[in-house]
mmCIF file with all atom_site columns, C-alpha atoms in Angstrom:
data_model
loop_
_atom_site.group_PDB
_atom_site.id
_atom_site.type_symbol
_atom_site.label_atom_id
_atom_site.label_alt_id
_atom_site.label_comp_id
_atom_site.label_asym_id
_atom_site.label_entity_id
_atom_site.label_seq_id
_atom_site.pdbx_PDB_ins_code
_atom_site.Cartn_x
_atom_site.Cartn_y
_atom_site.Cartn_z
_atom_site.occupancy
_atom_site.B_iso_or_equiv
_atom_site.pdbx_formal_charge
_atom_site.auth_seq_id
_atom_site.auth_comp_id
_atom_site.auth_asym_id
_atom_site.auth_atom_id
_atom_site.pdbx_PDB_model_num
ATOM 1   C CA . UNK G 1 1   ? -18.764 9.568   -8.522  1.00 83.00 ? 1   UNK G CA 1
ATOM 2   C CA . UNK G 1 2   ? -15.387 8.641   -6.774  1.00 93.00 ? 2   UNK G CA 1
ATOM 3   C CA . UNK G 1 3   ? -12.236 9.077   -8.714  1.00 97.00 ? 3   UNK G CA 1
ATOM 4   C CA . UNK G 1 4   ? -9.430  6.579   -7.569  1.00 98.00 ? 4   UNK G CA 1
ATOM 5   C CA . UNK G 1 5   ? -5.890  7.057   -8.312  1.00 98.00 ? 5   UNK G CA 1
ATOM 6   C CA . UNK G 1 6   ? -2.922  4.859   -7.547  1.00 98.00 ? 6   UNK G CA 1
ATOM 7   C CA . UNK G 1 7   ? 0.772   5.135   -7.363  1.00 98.00 ? 7   UNK G CA 1
ATOM 8   C CA . UNK G 1 8   ? 3.780   3.674   -5.561  1.00 98.00 ? 8   UNK G CA 1
ATOM 9   C CA . UNK G 1 9   ? 6.330   4.434   -2.940  1.00 98.00 ? 9   UNK G CA 1
ATOM 10  C CA . UNK G 1 10  ? 5.946   8.077   -1.260  1.00 97.00 ? 10  UNK G CA 1
ATOM 11  C CA . UNK G 1 11  ? 9.158   7.503   0.799   1.00 97.00 ? 11  UNK G CA 1
ATOM 12  C CA . UNK G 1 12  ? 8.091   10.514  3.130   1.00 97.00 ? 12  UNK G CA 1
ATOM 13  C CA . UNK G 1 13  ? 9.086   13.704  1.431   1.00 95.00 ? 13  UNK G CA 1
ATOM 14  C CA . UNK G 1 14  ? 11.582  12.192  -0.964  1.00 96.00 ? 14  UNK G CA 1
ATOM 15  C CA . UNK G 1 15  ? 9.034   11.357  -3.404  1.00 97.00 ? 15  UNK G CA 1
ATOM 16  C CA . UNK G 1 16  ? 5.949   13.701  -2.434  1.00 96.00 ? 16  UNK G CA 1
ATOM 17  C CA . UNK G 1 17  ? 6.813   15.889  -5.307  1.00 97.00 ? 17  UNK G CA 1
ATOM 18  C CA . UNK G 1 18  ? 4.577   13.440  -7.767  1.00 98.00 ? 18  UNK G CA 1
ATOM 19  C CA . UNK G 1 19  ? 1.588   14.549  -5.714  1.00 98.00 ? 19  UNK G CA 1
ATOM 20  C CA . UNK G 1 20  ? 2.179   18.170  -6.108  1.00 98.00 ? 20  UNK G CA 1
ATOM 21  C CA . UNK G 1 21  ? -0.142  20.094  -8.322  1.00 97.00 ? 21  UNK G CA 1
ATOM 22  C CA . UNK G 1 22  ? 2.210   20.768  -11.085 1.00 97.00 ? 22  UNK G CA 1
ATOM 23  C CA . UNK G 1 23  ? 3.047   16.744  -11.299 1.00 98.00 ? 23  UNK G CA 1
ATOM 24  C CA . UNK G 1 24  ? -0.666  15.694  -10.671 1.00 98.00 ? 24  UNK G CA 1
ATOM 25  C CA . UNK G 1 25  ? -2.899  18.490  -11.913 1.00 98.00 ? 25  UNK G CA 1
ATOM 26  C CA . UNK G 1 26  ? -6.077  16.210  -11.822 1.00 98.00 ? 26  UNK G CA 1
ATOM 27  C CA . UNK G 1 27  ? -6.281  16.693  -7.964  1.00 98.00 ? 27  UNK G CA 1
ATOM 28  C CA . UNK G 1 28  ? -7.771  20.200  -8.926  1.00 98.00 ? 28  UNK G CA 1
ATOM 29  C CA . UNK G 1 29  ? -10.766 18.492  -9.928  1.00 97.00 ? 29  UNK G CA 1
ATOM 30  C CA . UNK G 1 30  ? -10.903 16.044  -6.853  1.00 98.00 ? 30  UNK G CA 1
ATOM 31  C CA . UNK G 1 31  ? -12.531 16.498  -3.258  1.00 98.00 ? 31  UNK G CA 1
ATOM 32  C CA . UNK G 1 32  ? -12.364 14.416  -0.019  1.00 98.00 ? 32  UNK G CA 1
ATOM 33  C CA . UNK G 1 33  ? -14.504 11.732  -1.466  1.00 97.00 ? 33  UNK G CA 1
ATOM 34  C CA . UNK G 1 34  ? -11.954 10.825  -4.016  1.00 98.00 ? 34  UNK G CA 1
ATOM 35  C CA . UNK G 1 35  ? -8.801  8.649   -3.236  1.00 98.00 ? 35  UNK G CA 1
ATOM 36  C CA . UNK G 1 36  ? -5.067  8.679   -3.772  1.00 98.00 ? 36  UNK G CA 1
ATOM 37  C CA . UNK G 1 37  ? -3.571  5.309   -2.825  1.00 98.00 ? 37  UNK G CA 1
ATOM 38  C CA . UNK G 1 38  ? 0.041   4.648   -1.999  1.00 98.00 ? 38  UNK G CA 1
ATOM 39  C CA . UNK G 1 39  ? 1.344   1.148   -2.404  1.00 98.00 ? 39  UNK G CA 1
ATOM 40  C CA . UNK G 1 40  ? 3.552   1.121   0.646   1.00 97.00 ? 40  UNK G CA 1
ATOM 41  C CA . UNK G 1 41  ? 6.580   2.763   1.844   1.00 98.00 ? 41  UNK G CA 1
ATOM 42  C CA . UNK G 1 42  ? 4.707   6.007   2.912   1.00 98.00 ? 42  UNK G CA 1
ATOM 43  C CA . UNK G 1 43  ? 7.440   6.864   5.250   1.00 97.00 ? 43  UNK G CA 1
ATOM 44  C CA . UNK G 1 44  ? 5.162   9.726   6.750   1.00 98.00 ? 44  UNK G CA 1
ATOM 45  C CA . UNK G 1 45  ? 5.073   7.973   10.224  1.00 98.00 ? 45  UNK G CA 1
ATOM 46  C CA . UNK G 1 46  ? 8.929   7.867   10.638  1.00 97.00 ? 46  UNK G CA 1
ATOM 47  C CA . UNK G 1 47  ? 10.310  9.654   13.460  1.00 96.00 ? 47  UNK G CA 1
ATOM 48  C CA . UNK G 1 48  ? 7.542   11.721  15.052  1.00 95.00 ? 48  UNK G CA 1
ATOM 49  C CA . UNK G 1 49  ? 9.391   14.778  14.052  1.00 96.00 ? 49  UNK G CA 1
ATOM 50  C CA . UNK G 1 50  ? 9.031   17.923  11.835  1.00 96.00 ? 50  UNK G CA 1
ATOM 51  C CA . UNK G 1 51  ? 9.313   16.092  8.597   1.00 96.00 ? 51  UNK G CA 1
ATOM 52  C CA . UNK G 1 52  ? 6.274   13.821  9.779   1.00 97.00 ? 52  UNK G CA 1
ATOM 53  C CA . UNK G 1 53  ? 4.237   16.515  10.663  1.00 98.00 ? 53  UNK G CA 1
ATOM 54  C CA . UNK G 1 54  ? 5.015   18.568  7.198   1.00 97.00 ? 54  UNK G CA 1
ATOM 55  C CA . UNK G 1 55  ? 4.027   15.624  4.922   1.00 98.00 ? 55  UNK G CA 1
ATOM 56  C CA . UNK G 1 56  ? 0.982   14.624  7.031   1.00 98.00 ? 56  UNK G CA 1
ATOM 57  C CA . UNK G 1 57  ? -0.364  18.313  7.112   1.00 98.00 ? 57  UNK G CA 1
ATOM 58  C CA . UNK G 1 58  ? 0.728   18.786  3.300   1.00 98.00 ? 58  UNK G CA 1
ATOM 59  C CA . UNK G 1 59  ? -1.411  15.747  2.464   1.00 98.00 ? 59  UNK G CA 1
ATOM 60  C CA . UNK G 1 60  ? -4.520  16.465  4.795   1.00 98.00 ? 60  UNK G CA 1
ATOM 61  C CA . UNK G 1 61  ? -4.699  19.881  3.033   1.00 98.00 ? 61  UNK G CA 1
ATOM 62  C CA . UNK G 1 62  ? -4.847  18.272  -0.337  1.00 98.00 ? 62  UNK G CA 1
ATOM 63  C CA . UNK G 1 63  ? -8.350  18.047  -2.110  1.00 98.00 ? 63  UNK G CA 1
ATOM 64  C CA . UNK G 1 64  ? -8.402  14.125  -1.879  1.00 98.00 ? 64  UNK G CA 1
ATOM 65  C CA . UNK G 1 65  ? -8.174  11.716  0.648   1.00 98.00 ? 65  UNK G CA 1
ATOM 66  C CA . UNK G 1 66  ? -5.126  9.565   0.839   1.00 98.00 ? 66  UNK G CA 1
ATOM 67  C CA . UNK G 1 67  ? -4.776  6.048   1.730   1.00 98.00 ? 67  UNK G CA 1
ATOM 68  C CA . UNK G 1 68  ? -1.942  3.728   1.925   1.00 98.00 ? 68  UNK G CA 1
ATOM 69  C CA . UNK G 1 69  ? -0.388  0.226   2.347   1.00 98.00 ? 69  UNK G CA 1
ATOM 70  C CA . UNK G 1 70  ? 2.312   -0.483  4.788   1.00 98.00 ? 70  UNK G CA 1
ATOM 71  C CA . UNK G 1 71  ? 5.537   -1.262  2.963   1.00 98.00 ? 71  UNK G CA 1
ATOM 72  C CA . UNK G 1 72  ? 9.203   -2.222  4.458   1.00 98.00 ? 72  UNK G CA 1
ATOM 73  C CA . UNK G 1 73  ? 10.233  1.467   5.186   1.00 96.00 ? 73  UNK G CA 1
ATOM 74  C CA . UNK G 1 74  ? 7.508   2.128   7.771   1.00 98.00 ? 74  UNK G CA 1
ATOM 75  C CA . UNK G 1 75  ? 8.240   2.878   11.638  1.00 98.00 ? 75  UNK G CA 1
ATOM 76  C CA . UNK G 1 76  ? 5.723   0.326   12.784  1.00 98.00 ? 76  UNK G CA 1
ATOM 77  C CA . UNK G 1 77  ? 6.394   0.885   16.261  1.00 97.00 ? 77  UNK G CA 1
ATOM 78  C CA . UNK G 1 78  ? 4.807   4.660   15.935  1.00 98.00 ? 78  UNK G CA 1
ATOM 79  C CA . UNK G 1 79  ? 2.340   3.711   13.322  1.00 98.00 ? 79  UNK G CA 1
ATOM 80  C CA . UNK G 1 80  ? 0.798   0.997   15.875  1.00 97.00 ? 80  UNK G CA 1
ATOM 81  C CA . UNK G 1 81  ? 0.321   3.685   18.502  1.00 98.00 ? 81  UNK G CA 1
ATOM 82  C CA . UNK G 1 82  ? -2.587  5.182   16.591  1.00 98.00 ? 82  UNK G CA 1
ATOM 83  C CA . UNK G 1 83  ? -5.874  4.198   17.390  1.00 98.00 ? 83  UNK G CA 1
ATOM 84  C CA . UNK G 1 84  ? -7.508  1.359   15.294  1.00 98.00 ? 84  UNK G CA 1
ATOM 85  C CA . UNK G 1 85  ? -10.695 2.416   13.876  1.00 98.00 ? 85  UNK G CA 1
ATOM 86  C CA . UNK G 1 86  ? -13.486 0.878   11.744  1.00 98.00 ? 86  UNK G CA 1
ATOM 87  C CA . UNK G 1 87  ? -13.529 2.313   8.032   1.00 98.00 ? 87  UNK G CA 1
ATOM 88  C CA . UNK G 1 88  ? -15.778 0.958   5.345   1.00 98.00 ? 88  UNK G CA 1
ATOM 89  C CA . UNK G 1 89  ? -15.672 -2.442  6.742   1.00 98.00 ? 89  UNK G CA 1
ATOM 90  C CA . UNK G 1 90  ? -12.105 -2.913  7.663   1.00 98.00 ? 90  UNK G CA 1
ATOM 91  C CA . UNK G 1 91  ? -9.723  -1.630  10.298  1.00 98.00 ? 91  UNK G CA 1
ATOM 92  C CA . UNK G 1 92  ? -7.411  1.377   9.760   1.00 98.00 ? 92  UNK G CA 1
ATOM 93  C CA . UNK G 1 93  ? -5.015  3.984   11.560  1.00 98.00 ? 93  UNK G CA 1
ATOM 94  C CA . UNK G 1 94  ? -6.279  7.304   10.672  1.00 98.00 ? 94  UNK G CA 1
ATOM 95  C CA . UNK G 1 95  ? -2.839  9.455   10.837  1.00 98.00 ? 95  UNK G CA 1
ATOM 96  C CA . UNK G 1 96  ? -5.118  12.479  9.936   1.00 98.00 ? 96  UNK G CA 1
ATOM 97  C CA . UNK G 1 97  ? -8.790  12.667  9.213   1.00 98.00 ? 97  UNK G CA 1
ATOM 98  C CA . UNK G 1 98  ? -8.127  12.116  5.454   1.00 98.00 ? 98  UNK G CA 1
ATOM 99  C CA . UNK G 1 99  ? -4.664  10.320  5.629   1.00 98.00 ? 99  UNK G CA 1
ATOM 100 C CA . UNK G 1 100 ? -5.461  6.658   6.496   1.00 98.00 ? 100 UNK G CA 1
ATOM 101 C CA . UNK G 1 101 ? -3.092  3.623   6.700   1.00 98.00 ? 101 UNK G CA 1
ATOM 102 C CA . UNK G 1 102 ? -5.194  0.420   5.279   1.00 98.00 ? 102 UNK G CA 1
ATOM 103 C CA . UNK G 1 103 ? -4.112  -2.556  7.618   1.00 98.00 ? 103 UNK G CA 1
ATOM 104 C CA . UNK G 1 104 ? -2.615  -5.560  6.298   1.00 98.00 ? 104 UNK G CA 1
ATOM 105 C CA . UNK G 1 105 ? -5.168  -8.376  6.003   1.00 98.00 ? 105 UNK G CA 1
ATOM 106 C CA . UNK G 1 106 ? -8.326  -6.439  5.925   1.00 98.00 ? 106 UNK G CA 1
ATOM 107 C CA . UNK G 1 107 ? -10.598 -5.733  3.187   1.00 98.00 ? 107 UNK G CA 1
ATOM 108 C CA . UNK G 1 108 ? -12.685 -2.530  2.607   1.00 98.00 ? 108 UNK G CA 1
ATOM 109 C CA . UNK G 1 109 ? -15.699 -1.446  0.340   1.00 98.00 ? 109 UNK G CA 1
ATOM 110 C CA . UNK G 1 110 ? -15.489 1.963   -0.689  1.00 96.00 ? 110 UNK G CA 1
ATOM 111 C CA . UNK G 1 111 ? -15.864 3.825   -4.539  1.00 94.00 ? 111 UNK G CA 1
ATOM 112 C CA . UNK G 1 112 ? -18.279 0.675   -5.340  1.00 94.00 ? 112 UNK G CA 1
ATOM 113 C CA . UNK G 1 113 ? -15.270 -1.593  -5.111  1.00 97.00 ? 113 UNK G CA 1
ATOM 114 C CA . UNK G 1 114 ? -13.954 -4.341  -2.765  1.00 98.00 ? 114 UNK G CA 1
ATOM 115 C CA . UNK G 1 115 ? -10.209 -4.191  -1.980  1.00 98.00 ? 115 UNK G CA 1
ATOM 116 C CA . UNK G 1 116 ? -7.985  -6.747  -0.295  1.00 99.00 ? 116 UNK G CA 1
ATOM 117 C CA . UNK G 1 117 ? -4.824  -5.298  1.459   1.00 98.00 ? 117 UNK G CA 1
ATOM 118 C CA . UNK G 1 118 ? -1.547  -7.223  2.358   1.00 98.00 ? 118 UNK G CA 1
ATOM 119 C CA . UNK G 1 119 ? 1.151   -4.737  2.978   1.00 98.00 ? 119 UNK G CA 1
ATOM 120 C CA . UNK G 1 120 ? 4.834   -5.625  3.796   1.00 98.00 ? 120 UNK G CA 1
ATOM 121 C CA . UNK G 1 121 ? 8.145   -6.630  2.227   1.00 98.00 ? 121 UNK G CA 1
ATOM 122 C CA . UNK G 1 122 ? 11.720  -7.730  2.930   1.00 97.00 ? 122 UNK G CA 1
ATOM 123 C CA . UNK G 1 123 ? 14.259  -4.751  3.382   1.00 97.00 ? 123 UNK G CA 1
ATOM 124 C CA . UNK G 1 124 ? 17.209  -6.216  1.383   1.00 92.00 ? 124 UNK G CA 1
ATOM 125 C CA . UNK G 1 125 ? 19.436  -3.727  2.941   1.00 93.00 ? 125 UNK G CA 1
ATOM 126 C CA . UNK G 1 126 ? 18.396  -4.292  6.864   1.00 92.00 ? 126 UNK G CA 1
ATOM 127 C CA . UNK G 1 127 ? 21.949  -5.267  7.355   1.00 91.00 ? 127 UNK G CA 1
ATOM 128 C CA . UNK G 1 128 ? 22.856  -1.686  7.095   1.00 93.00 ? 128 UNK G CA 1
ATOM 129 C CA . UNK G 1 129 ? 19.947  -0.533  9.102   1.00 95.00 ? 129 UNK G CA 1
ATOM 130 C CA . UNK G 1 130 ? 19.358  -0.160  12.916  1.00 96.00 ? 130 UNK G CA 1
ATOM 131 C CA . UNK G 1 131 ? 16.370  -2.050  14.415  1.00 96.00 ? 131 UNK G CA 1
ATOM 132 C CA . UNK G 1 132 ? 13.574  0.070   15.565  1.00 95.00 ? 132 UNK G CA 1
ATOM 133 C CA . UNK G 1 133 ? 15.445  3.198   14.323  1.00 95.00 ? 133 UNK G CA 1
ATOM 134 C CA . UNK G 1 134 ? 15.515  2.652   10.701  1.00 95.00 ? 134 UNK G CA 1
ATOM 135 C CA . UNK G 1 135 ? 14.344  -1.018  10.335  1.00 96.00 ? 135 UNK G CA 1
ATOM 136 C CA . UNK G 1 136 ? 11.404  -2.828  12.053  1.00 96.00 ? 136 UNK G CA 1
ATOM 137 C CA . UNK G 1 137 ? 10.877  -6.613  11.773  1.00 97.00 ? 137 UNK G CA 1
ATOM 138 C CA . UNK G 1 138 ? 7.173   -5.952  11.676  1.00 98.00 ? 138 UNK G CA 1
ATOM 139 C CA . UNK G 1 139 ? 7.829   -5.109  7.844   1.00 98.00 ? 139 UNK G CA 1
ATOM 140 C CA . UNK G 1 140 ? 7.022   -8.745  7.307   1.00 98.00 ? 140 UNK G CA 1
ATOM 141 C CA . UNK G 1 141 ? 3.442   -9.820  8.567   1.00 98.00 ? 141 UNK G CA 1
ATOM 142 C CA . UNK G 1 142 ? 3.275   -11.732 11.627  1.00 98.00 ? 142 UNK G CA 1
ATOM 143 C CA . UNK G 1 143 ? 1.375   -15.140 11.784  1.00 98.00 ? 143 UNK G CA 1
ATOM 144 C CA . UNK G 1 144 ? -1.480  -13.635 13.098  1.00 98.00 ? 144 UNK G CA 1
ATOM 145 C CA . UNK G 1 145 ? -1.850  -11.461 10.190  1.00 98.00 ? 145 UNK G CA 1
ATOM 146 C CA . UNK G 1 146 ? -1.729  -13.992 7.806   1.00 98.00 ? 146 UNK G CA 1
ATOM 147 C CA . UNK G 1 147 ? -4.440  -15.860 9.659   1.00 98.00 ? 147 UNK G CA 1
ATOM 148 C CA . UNK G 1 148 ? -6.563  -12.802 9.474   1.00 98.00 ? 148 UNK G CA 1
ATOM 149 C CA . UNK G 1 149 ? -5.784  -12.546 5.544   1.00 98.00 ? 149 UNK G CA 1
ATOM 150 C CA . UNK G 1 150 ? -7.158  -16.278 5.011   1.00 98.00 ? 150 UNK G CA 1
ATOM 151 C CA . UNK G 1 151 ? -10.049 -15.426 7.290   1.00 98.00 ? 151 UNK G CA 1
ATOM 152 C CA . UNK G 1 152 ? -10.919 -12.033 5.271   1.00 98.00 ? 152 UNK G CA 1
ATOM 153 C CA . UNK G 1 153 ? -10.506 -13.802 1.851   1.00 98.00 ? 153 UNK G CA 1
ATOM 154 C CA . UNK G 1 154 ? -12.736 -16.764 3.083   1.00 98.00 ? 154 UNK G CA 1
ATOM 155 C CA . UNK G 1 155 ? -15.415 -14.092 4.198   1.00 98.00 ? 155 UNK G CA 1
ATOM 156 C CA . UNK G 1 156 ? -14.972 -12.377 0.594   1.00 98.00 ? 156 UNK G CA 1
ATOM 157 C CA . UNK G 1 157 ? -15.676 -15.951 -0.927  1.00 98.00 ? 157 UNK G CA 1
ATOM 158 C CA . UNK G 1 158 ? -12.125 -15.483 -2.437  1.00 98.00 ? 158 UNK G CA 1
ATOM 159 C CA . UNK G 1 159 ? -13.498 -12.740 -4.903  1.00 98.00 ? 159 UNK G CA 1
ATOM 160 C CA . UNK G 1 160 ? -12.543 -8.813  -4.931  1.00 98.00 ? 160 UNK G CA 1
ATOM 161 C CA . UNK G 1 161 ? -12.359 -6.212  -7.262  1.00 98.00 ? 161 UNK G CA 1
ATOM 162 C CA . UNK G 1 162 ? -8.656  -4.936  -6.641  1.00 98.00 ? 162 UNK G CA 1
ATOM 163 C CA . UNK G 1 163 ? -5.675  -6.167  -4.576  1.00 98.00 ? 163 UNK G CA 1
ATOM 164 C CA . UNK G 1 164 ? -3.227  -3.695  -2.880  1.00 99.00 ? 164 UNK G CA 1
ATOM 165 C CA . UNK G 1 165 ? 0.083   -4.886  -1.781  1.00 99.00 ? 165 UNK G CA 1
ATOM 166 C CA . UNK G 1 166 ? 3.905   -3.579  -1.459  1.00 98.00 ? 166 UNK G CA 1
ATOM 167 C CA . UNK G 1 167 ? 5.620   -6.484  -2.902  1.00 98.00 ? 167 UNK G CA 1
ATOM 168 C CA . UNK G 1 168 ? 4.553   -8.979  -5.554  1.00 98.00 ? 168 UNK G CA 1
ATOM 169 C CA . UNK G 1 169 ? 3.962   -12.843 -6.052  1.00 98.00 ? 169 UNK G CA 1
ATOM 170 C CA . UNK G 1 170 ? 6.866   -14.815 -6.759  1.00 98.00 ? 170 UNK G CA 1
ATOM 171 C CA . UNK G 1 171 ? 5.998   -15.334 -10.410 1.00 98.00 ? 171 UNK G CA 1
ATOM 172 C CA . UNK G 1 172 ? 5.078   -11.764 -10.811 1.00 98.00 ? 172 UNK G CA 1
ATOM 173 C CA . UNK G 1 173 ? 8.353   -10.429 -9.165  1.00 98.00 ? 173 UNK G CA 1
ATOM 174 C CA . UNK G 1 174 ? 10.244  -12.867 -11.213 1.00 98.00 ? 174 UNK G CA 1
ATOM 175 C CA . UNK G 1 175 ? 9.117   -11.012 -14.452 1.00 98.00 ? 175 UNK G CA 1
ATOM 176 C CA . UNK G 1 176 ? 10.377  -7.981  -12.877 1.00 98.00 ? 176 UNK G CA 1
ATOM 177 C CA . UNK G 1 177 ? 13.881  -9.772  -12.183 1.00 97.00 ? 177 UNK G CA 1
ATOM 178 C CA . UNK G 1 178 ? 14.263  -13.317 -11.980 1.00 97.00 ? 178 UNK G CA 1
ATOM 179 C CA . UNK G 1 179 ? 17.422  -12.933 -9.328  1.00 97.00 ? 179 UNK G CA 1
ATOM 180 C CA . UNK G 1 180 ? 15.099  -11.459 -6.619  1.00 96.00 ? 180 UNK G CA 1
ATOM 181 C CA . UNK G 1 181 ? 14.793  -13.699 -3.761  1.00 95.00 ? 181 UNK G CA 1
ATOM 182 C CA . UNK G 1 182 ? 11.458  -15.418 -2.809  1.00 97.00 ? 182 UNK G CA 1
ATOM 183 C CA . UNK G 1 183 ? 10.269  -15.052 0.726   1.00 98.00 ? 183 UNK G CA 1
ATOM 184 C CA . UNK G 1 184 ? 7.468   -15.936 3.017   1.00 98.00 ? 184 UNK G CA 1
ATOM 185 C CA . UNK G 1 185 ? 5.176   -13.149 2.006   1.00 98.00 ? 185 UNK G CA 1
ATOM 186 C CA . UNK G 1 186 ? 5.966   -13.092 -1.643  1.00 98.00 ? 186 UNK G CA 1
ATOM 187 C CA . UNK G 1 187 ? 5.310   -16.988 -1.653  1.00 98.00 ? 187 UNK G CA 1
ATOM 188 C CA . UNK G 1 188 ? 1.937   -16.266 0.501   1.00 98.00 ? 188 UNK G CA 1
ATOM 189 C CA . UNK G 1 189 ? 0.933   -13.778 -2.475  1.00 98.00 ? 189 UNK G CA 1
ATOM 190 C CA . UNK G 1 190 ? 1.620   -16.174 -5.031  1.00 98.00 ? 190 UNK G CA 1
ATOM 191 C CA . UNK G 1 191 ? -0.483  -19.244 -3.446  1.00 98.00 ? 191 UNK G CA 1
ATOM 192 C CA . UNK G 1 192 ? -3.578  -16.686 -2.818  1.00 98.00 ? 192 UNK G CA 1
ATOM 193 C CA . UNK G 1 193 ? -3.142  -15.325 -6.480  1.00 98.00 ? 193 UNK G CA 1
ATOM 194 C CA . UNK G 1 194 ? -3.970  -18.848 -7.895  1.00 97.00 ? 194 UNK G CA 1
ATOM 195 C CA . UNK G 1 195 ? -7.404  -19.064 -6.217  1.00 97.00 ? 195 UNK G CA 1
ATOM 196 C CA . UNK G 1 196 ? -8.468  -15.425 -6.148  1.00 98.00 ? 196 UNK G CA 1
ATOM 197 C CA . UNK G 1 197 ? -10.880 -13.670 -8.362  1.00 98.00 ? 197 UNK G CA 1
ATOM 198 C CA . UNK G 1 198 ? -9.784  -10.133 -8.967  1.00 98.00 ? 198 UNK G CA 1
ATOM 199 C CA . UNK G 1 199 ? -9.852  -7.376  -11.706 1.00 98.00 ? 199 UNK G CA 1
ATOM 200 C CA . UNK G 1 200 ? -6.209  -6.022  -10.832 1.00 98.00 ? 200 UNK G CA 1
ATOM 201 C CA . UNK G 1 201 ? -3.537  -6.025  -8.614  1.00 98.00 ? 201 UNK G CA 1
ATOM 202 C CA . UNK G 1 202 ? -1.390  -3.064  -7.672  1.00 98.00 ? 202 UNK G CA 1
ATOM 203 C CA . UNK G 1 203 ? 2.032   -2.850  -5.943  1.00 98.00 ? 203 UNK G CA 1
ATOM 204 C CA . UNK G 1 204 ? 5.085   -0.909  -5.231  1.00 98.00 ? 204 UNK G CA 1
ATOM 205 C CA . UNK G 1 205 ? 8.443   -1.758  -3.986  1.00 98.00 ? 205 UNK G CA 1
ATOM 206 C CA . UNK G 1 206 ? 10.592  -2.447  -7.247  1.00 98.00 ? 206 UNK G CA 1
ATOM 207 C CA . UNK G 1 207 ? 10.821  1.291   -8.197  1.00 98.00 ? 207 UNK G CA 1
ATOM 208 C CA . UNK G 1 208 ? 9.498   0.597   -11.687 1.00 98.00 ? 208 UNK G CA 1
ATOM 209 C CA . UNK G 1 209 ? 6.516   1.006   -13.678 1.00 98.00 ? 209 UNK G CA 1
ATOM 210 C CA . UNK G 1 210 ? 5.055   -1.883  -15.785 1.00 97.00 ? 210 UNK G CA 1
ATOM 211 C CA . UNK G 1 211 ? 1.897   -3.926  -16.296 1.00 98.00 ? 211 UNK G CA 1
ATOM 212 C CA . UNK G 1 212 ? 2.671   -7.527  -15.948 1.00 98.00 ? 212 UNK G CA 1
ATOM 213 C CA . UNK G 1 213 ? 0.617   -10.788 -16.952 1.00 96.00 ? 213 UNK G CA 1
ATOM 214 C CA . UNK G 1 214 ? -2.639  -8.768  -17.888 1.00 94.00 ? 214 UNK G CA 1
ATOM 215 C CA . UNK G 1 215 ? -3.727  -8.029  -14.212 1.00 97.00 ? 215 UNK G CA 1
ATOM 216 C CA . UNK G 1 216 ? -0.515  -6.875  -12.450 1.00 98.00 ? 216 UNK G CA 1
ATOM 217 C CA . UNK G 1 217 ? 0.764   -3.241  -11.980 1.00 98.00 ? 217 UNK G CA 1
ATOM 218 C CA . UNK G 1 218 ? 4.010   -2.213  -10.602 1.00 98.00 ? 218 UNK G CA 1
ATOM 219 C CA . UNK G 1 219 ? 3.817   1.409   -9.753  1.00 98.00 ? 219 UNK G CA 1
ATOM 220 C CA . UNK G 1 220 ? 6.647   4.033   -8.559  1.00 98.00 ? 220 UNK G CA 1
ATOM 221 C CA . UNK G 1 221 ? 6.309   7.432   -10.187 1.00 97.00 ? 221 UNK G CA 1
ATOM 222 C CA . UNK G 1 222 ? 3.333   6.640   -12.223 1.00 98.00 ? 222 UNK G CA 1
ATOM 223 C CA . UNK G 1 223 ? -0.149  7.740   -10.917 1.00 98.00 ? 223 UNK G CA 1
ATOM 224 C CA . UNK G 1 224 ? -2.965  5.824   -12.756 1.00 98.00 ? 224 UNK G CA 1
ATOM 225 C CA . UNK G 1 225 ? -6.743  6.207   -12.401 1.00 98.00 ? 225 UNK G CA 1
ATOM 226 C CA . UNK G 1 226 ? -9.007  3.368   -11.811 1.00 94.00 ? 226 UNK G CA 1
ATOM 227 C CA . UNK G 1 227 ? -12.512 4.274   -13.817 1.00 81.00 ? 227 UNK G CA 1
ATOM 228 C CA . UNK G 1 228 ? -15.419 3.484   -11.708 1.00 66.00 ? 228 UNK G CA 1
#
């Protein structure tokens, strides 16, 4: 039986310690058919340098398979250079054989569950970043990605087991902090949440660990297991 764990942002080597053997001892019992999912801000495809290689190789050497959703702090220019491959019913980028980017708007079937993916978020600090160096406009989905997402949900008859995103729907974000601004993506997530039949929705971005409105989970340092 597959085991699945989900956590929040990794921020490249900044927060990789939470996946160390000491912090996450359960990994001693896992194999490559088990998954650890990162809800955005993976950061391990950043500049193509030694830091990227170190994190990617460190994760590849782990007992489990790493899956990640795109956040707002990703180098999309480099990420999109990876070959697009079909994996468990959806398109992915394989950074390493067992380090896999789940592409926005796609759905997958693995570990006896269906998963819908909608990465991205707005960088509130983008005014202090440099485009194509520390900030990429692709952090927000394109019109084509929204269209793909709607088609994916139609194909699924608007029913999935789990939703993986980086940011949250408008109403859920407001529960975290009512002063946070809404945008096209948070509004889109709000809209689909009304009609989508799902068991649970996991997201990162807000640097907090909270269960909200029964089925929504904000994750950061916390690593939770989905029982299959």
